[in-house]
Amino acid sequence: GGLGKGPLKVAAVLDDNQVEERILRERQRGMQQLQRDIHDIHGLYTDLNLHVTEQGTMIDNIESQMNNAAVRTAQATEEIQEARRRQRRYQKRVLYMTIIGVIVLVIGIIILCQYLPSGKKNGNELAGGDDVFGPPGSLWGAMRRRGDEVGVSALGDRGGIEPLPSLHSSSAVIEEIGGGPER
């Protein structure tokens, strides 16, 4: 009886040791697998953190670019408004200068018409029939008629106006002009 119990007991103890050893090996393999899984999860979280950081940086860049675009758009709007104001000022200046030019031109034409030959016969004509110095009531007409006294003669042999030495009787020219063409 005692022998039968001993080898069975030893076999049972060996089986228990083998079972415990298997359990320990299984537990060790489970722990190693758990460690690998934790390491993989850690890698996933690291990758996720990297992607989130990159996305945050990209979002920050996009936001910064949008803010810059908004500022530039506001500046461009201000520049366009300033350009419109300058263009209006320029157009006004051109208009004013055109009006002034037309006024000066009209005044010049009026003045020129007073001194152009009138076609009337008054004794102060050249060979072509034109009065060189204008109508009798004008300054030039009076100077022509009083040329010898004032110091200006008719067109001479040289084709130009010849100065004369006597300039003392300019009051006679002024009196003739003051009387006007009715005299």
mmCIF file of C-alpha atoms in Angstrom:
data_model
loop_
_atom_site.group_PDB
_atom_site.id
_atom_site.type_symbol
_atom_site.label_atom_id
_atom_site.label_comp_id
_atom_site.label_asym_id
_atom_site.label_seq_id
_atom_site.Cartn_x
_atom_site.Cartn_y
_atom_site.Cartn_z
ATOM 1 C CA GLY A 1 0.000 0.000 0.000
ATOM 2 C CA GLY A 2 2.760 2.434 0.859
ATOM 3 C CA LEU A 3 4.628 1.905 -2.362
ATOM 4 C CA GLY A 4 1.629 2.524 -4.517
ATOM 5 C CA LYS A 5 0.949 5.730 -2.941
ATOM 6 C CA GLY A 6 4.498 7.012 -3.327
ATOM 7 C CA PRO A 7 5.021 6.806 -7.100
ATOM 8 C CA LEU A 8 1.585 8.127 -7.680
ATOM 9 C CA LYS A 9 2.271 10.867 -5.320
ATOM 10 C CA VAL A 10 5.613 11.614 -7.068
ATOM 11 C CA ALA A 11 3.889 11.426 -10.448
ATOM 12 C CA ALA A 12 1.183 13.737 -9.168
ATOM 13 C CA VAL A 13 3.799 16.126 -7.797
ATOM 14 C CA LEU A 14 5.653 16.012 -11.141
ATOM 15 C CA ASP A 15 2.407 16.614 -12.943
ATOM 16 C CA ASP A 16 1.657 19.500 -10.615
ATOM 17 C CA ASN A 17 5.149 20.910 -11.241
ATOM 18 C CA GLN A 18 4.738 20.499 -14.963
ATOM 19 C CA VAL A 19 1.326 22.115 -14.785
ATOM 20 C CA GLU A 20 2.705 24.972 -12.744
ATOM 21 C CA GLU A 21 5.640 25.261 -15.131
ATOM 22 C CA ARG A 22 3.260 25.347 -18.066
ATOM 23 C CA ILE A 23 1.137 27.915 -16.309
ATOM 24 C CA LEU A 24 4.229 29.992 -15.601
ATOM 25 C CA ARG A 25 5.351 29.698 -19.240
ATOM 26 C CA GLU A 26 1.866 30.627 -20.422
ATOM 27 C CA ARG A 27 1.799 33.529 -18.012
ATOM 28 C CA GLN A 28 5.282 34.622 -19.193
ATOM 29 C CA ARG A 29 4.191 34.385 -22.837
ATOM 30 C CA GLY A 30 1.038 36.361 -21.975
ATOM 31 C CA MET A 31 3.114 39.008 -20.226
ATOM 32 C CA GLN A 32 5.492 39.233 -23.180
ATOM 33 C CA GLN A 33 2.532 39.517 -25.568
ATOM 34 C CA LEU A 34 0.989 42.180 -23.312
ATOM 35 C CA GLN A 35 4.333 44.010 -23.288
ATOM 36 C CA ARG A 36 4.507 43.872 -27.128
ATOM 37 C CA ASP A 37 0.887 45.076 -27.377
ATOM 38 C CA ILE A 38 1.607 47.953 -24.961
ATOM 39 C CA HIS A 39 4.699 48.830 -27.011
ATOM 40 C CA ASP A 40 2.586 48.778 -30.232
ATOM 41 C CA ILE A 41 -0.092 50.935 -28.576
ATOM 42 C CA HIS A 42 2.622 53.329 -27.412
ATOM 43 C CA GLY A 43 3.898 53.524 -31.047
ATOM 44 C CA LEU A 44 0.342 54.223 -32.240
ATOM 45 C CA TYR A 45 -0.077 57.011 -29.670
ATOM 46 C CA THR A 46 3.307 58.454 -30.659
ATOM 47 C CA ASP A 47 2.306 58.422 -34.346
ATOM 48 C CA LEU A 48 -1.077 59.900 -33.477
ATOM 49 C CA ASN A 49 0.618 62.639 -31.420
ATOM 50 C CA LEU A 50 2.942 63.385 -34.360
ATOM 51 C CA HIS A 51 -0.010 63.609 -36.789
ATOM 52 C CA VAL A 52 -1.989 65.802 -34.403
ATOM 53 C CA THR A 53 1.027 68.108 -33.995
ATOM 54 C CA GLU A 54 1.532 68.284 -37.770
ATOM 55 C CA GLN A 55 -2.162 68.946 -38.308
ATOM 56 C CA GLY A 56 -2.088 71.639 -35.612
ATOM 57 C CA THR A 57 0.891 73.267 -37.305
ATOM 58 C CA MET A 58 -0.878 73.102 -40.666
ATOM 59 C CA ILE A 59 -4.049 74.560 -39.160
ATOM 60 C CA ASP A 60 -1.993 77.325 -37.542
ATOM 61 C CA ASN A 61 -0.333 78.031 -40.923
ATOM 62 C CA ILE A 62 -3.713 78.087 -42.655
ATOM 63 C CA GLU A 63 -5.096 80.424 -39.999
ATOM 64 C CA SER A 64 -2.037 82.672 -40.278
ATOM 65 C CA GLN A 65 -2.338 82.759 -44.073
ATOM 66 C CA MET A 66 -6.036 83.583 -43.815
ATOM 67 C CA ASN A 67 -5.268 86.434 -41.424
ATOM 68 C CA ASN A 68 -2.526 87.702 -43.771
ATOM 69 C CA ALA A 69 -4.917 87.451 -46.713
ATOM 70 C CA ALA A 70 -7.542 89.418 -44.796
ATOM 71 C CA VAL A 71 -4.983 92.126 -43.940
ATOM 72 C CA ARG A 72 -3.731 92.277 -47.528
ATOM 73 C CA THR A 73 -7.292 92.452 -48.833
ATOM 74 C CA ALA A 74 -8.026 95.365 -46.502
ATOM 75 C CA GLN A 75 -4.824 97.097 -47.635
ATOM 76 C CA ALA A 76 -5.689 96.473 -51.283
ATOM 77 C CA THR A 77 -9.156 97.931 -50.728
ATOM 78 C CA GLU A 78 -7.618 101.050 -49.180
ATOM 79 C CA GLU A 79 -5.146 101.341 -52.064
ATOM 80 C CA ILE A 80 -7.950 101.005 -54.610
ATOM 81 C CA GLN A 81 -9.934 103.729 -52.863
ATOM 82 C CA GLU A 82 -6.846 105.974 -52.786
ATOM 83 C CA ALA A 83 -6.241 105.264 -56.480
ATOM 84 C CA ARG A 84 -9.845 106.249 -57.228
ATOM 85 C CA ARG A 85 -9.398 109.494 -55.284
ATOM 86 C CA ARG A 86 -6.170 110.242 -57.161
ATOM 87 C CA GLN A 87 -7.822 109.463 -60.478
ATOM 88 C CA ARG A 88 -10.715 111.811 -59.681
ATOM 89 C CA ARG A 89 -8.229 114.541 -58.702
ATOM 90 C CA TYR A 90 -6.280 113.965 -61.903
ATOM 91 C CA GLN A 91 -9.447 114.076 -64.003
ATOM 92 C CA LYS A 92 -10.479 117.315 -62.300
ATOM 93 C CA ARG A 93 -7.049 118.816 -62.964
ATOM 94 C CA VAL A 94 -7.224 117.787 -66.605
ATOM 95 C CA LEU A 95 -10.707 119.281 -66.860
ATOM 96 C CA TYR A 96 -9.616 122.542 -65.205
ATOM 97 C CA MET A 97 -6.517 122.757 -67.371
ATOM 98 C CA THR A 98 -8.640 122.128 -70.474
ATOM 99 C CA ILE A 99 -11.088 124.844 -69.441
ATOM 100 C CA ILE A 100 -8.226 127.258 -68.723
ATOM 101 C CA GLY A 101 -6.628 126.360 -72.054
ATOM 102 C CA VAL A 102 -9.884 126.990 -73.912
ATOM 103 C CA ILE A 103 -10.346 130.324 -72.096
ATOM 104 C CA VAL A 104 -6.770 131.394 -72.903
ATOM 105 C CA LEU A 105 -7.275 130.294 -76.516
ATOM 106 C CA VAL A 106 -10.529 132.269 -76.813
ATOM 107 C CA ILE A 107 -8.917 135.351 -75.247
ATOM 108 C CA GLY A 108 -5.937 134.953 -77.589
ATOM 109 C CA ILE A 109 -8.231 134.683 -80.595
ATOM 110 C CA ILE A 110 -10.176 137.758 -79.477
ATOM 111 C CA ILE A 111 -6.972 139.751 -79.002
ATOM 112 C CA LEU A 112 -5.551 138.486 -82.275
ATOM 113 C CA CYS A 113 -8.747 139.389 -84.142
ATOM 114 C CA GLN A 114 -8.461 142.978 -82.926
ATOM 115 C CA TYR A 115 -4.993 143.335 -84.422
ATOM 116 C CA LEU A 116 -5.440 141.381 -87.630
ATOM 117 C CA PRO A 117 -5.986 143.359 -90.851
ATOM 118 C CA SER A 118 -9.629 144.224 -91.194
ATOM 119 C CA GLY A 119 -9.664 144.640 -94.974
ATOM 120 C CA LYS A 120 -10.846 148.296 -94.711
ATOM 121 C CA LYS A 121 -9.052 150.985 -96.743
ATOM 122 C CA ASN A 122 -7.627 153.561 -94.359
ATOM 123 C CA GLY A 123 -4.427 154.571 -96.077
ATOM 124 C CA ASN A 124 -2.201 152.296 -94.025
ATOM 125 C CA GLU A 125 -2.043 149.394 -96.448
ATOM 126 C CA LEU A 126 0.726 147.407 -97.998
ATOM 127 C CA ALA A 127 0.868 146.436 -101.649
ATOM 128 C CA GLY A 128 -1.451 143.485 -100.949
ATOM 129 C CA GLY A 129 -4.126 145.744 -99.474
ATOM 130 C CA ASP A 130 -3.815 144.607 -95.841
ATOM 131 C CA ASP A 131 -3.366 147.101 -93.010
ATOM 132 C CA VAL A 132 -0.149 146.106 -91.260
ATOM 133 C CA PHE A 133 -0.974 147.509 -87.845
ATOM 134 C CA GLY A 134 -4.713 146.879 -87.440
ATOM 135 C CA PRO A 135 -7.742 149.139 -87.236
ATOM 136 C CA PRO A 136 -7.328 152.891 -86.698
ATOM 137 C CA GLY A 137 -8.490 152.818 -83.058
ATOM 138 C CA SER A 138 -5.952 150.224 -81.985
ATOM 139 C CA LEU A 139 -2.581 150.974 -80.429
ATOM 140 C CA TRP A 140 -0.710 149.589 -83.438
ATOM 141 C CA GLY A 141 -2.819 151.567 -85.887
ATOM 142 C CA ALA A 142 -2.139 154.772 -83.968
ATOM 143 C CA MET A 143 1.564 154.003 -83.834
ATOM 144 C CA ARG A 144 1.559 153.424 -87.574
ATOM 145 C CA ARG A 145 -0.172 156.690 -88.292
ATOM 146 C CA ARG A 146 2.109 158.575 -85.897
ATOM 147 C CA GLY A 147 5.147 156.475 -86.748
ATOM 148 C CA ASP A 148 7.428 159.381 -87.580
ATOM 149 C CA GLU A 149 6.651 161.106 -84.310
ATOM 150 C CA VAL A 150 6.744 157.966 -82.125
ATOM 151 C CA GLY A 151 9.833 156.461 -83.646
ATOM 152 C CA VAL A 152 8.426 153.730 -85.878
ATOM 153 C CA SER A 153 8.119 153.990 -89.621
ATOM 154 C CA ALA A 154 6.304 151.921 -92.198
ATOM 155 C CA LEU A 155 7.993 148.898 -93.624
ATOM 156 C CA GLY A 156 11.149 150.237 -95.143
ATOM 157 C CA ASP A 157 13.379 149.169 -97.967
ATOM 158 C CA ARG A 158 14.951 146.512 -95.744
ATOM 159 C CA GLY A 159 11.579 144.793 -95.155
ATOM 160 C CA GLY A 160 11.513 145.488 -91.404
ATOM 161 C CA ILE A 161 10.461 148.159 -88.944
ATOM 162 C CA GLU A 162 13.010 150.975 -88.742
ATOM 163 C CA PRO A 163 13.450 152.837 -85.469
ATOM 164 C CA LEU A 164 13.542 156.621 -85.672
ATOM 165 C CA PRO A 165 15.445 158.835 -83.254
ATOM 166 C CA SER A 166 12.398 160.792 -82.030
ATOM 167 C CA LEU A 167 10.415 159.150 -79.166
ATOM 168 C CA HIS A 168 9.154 162.304 -77.421
ATOM 169 C CA SER A 169 5.586 162.509 -78.745
ATOM 170 C CA SER A 170 4.057 159.256 -77.448
ATOM 171 C CA SER A 171 1.358 161.361 -75.771
ATOM 172 C CA ALA A 172 -0.093 162.066 -79.227
ATOM 173 C CA VAL A 173 -0.527 158.314 -79.774
ATOM 174 C CA ILE A 174 -2.169 157.911 -76.388
ATOM 175 C CA GLU A 175 -4.530 160.824 -77.110
ATOM 176 C CA GLU A 176 -5.499 159.268 -80.425
ATOM 177 C CA ILE A 177 -6.164 155.901 -78.803
ATOM 178 C CA GLY A 178 -8.061 157.477 -75.928
ATOM 179 C CA GLY A 179 -10.459 159.069 -78.388
ATOM 180 C CA GLY A 180 -11.213 155.663 -79.879
ATOM 181 C CA PRO A 181 -12.226 154.819 -83.451
ATOM 182 C CA GLU A 182 -15.129 157.350 -83.462
ATOM 183 C CA ARG A 183 -12.737 160.322 -83.929
#
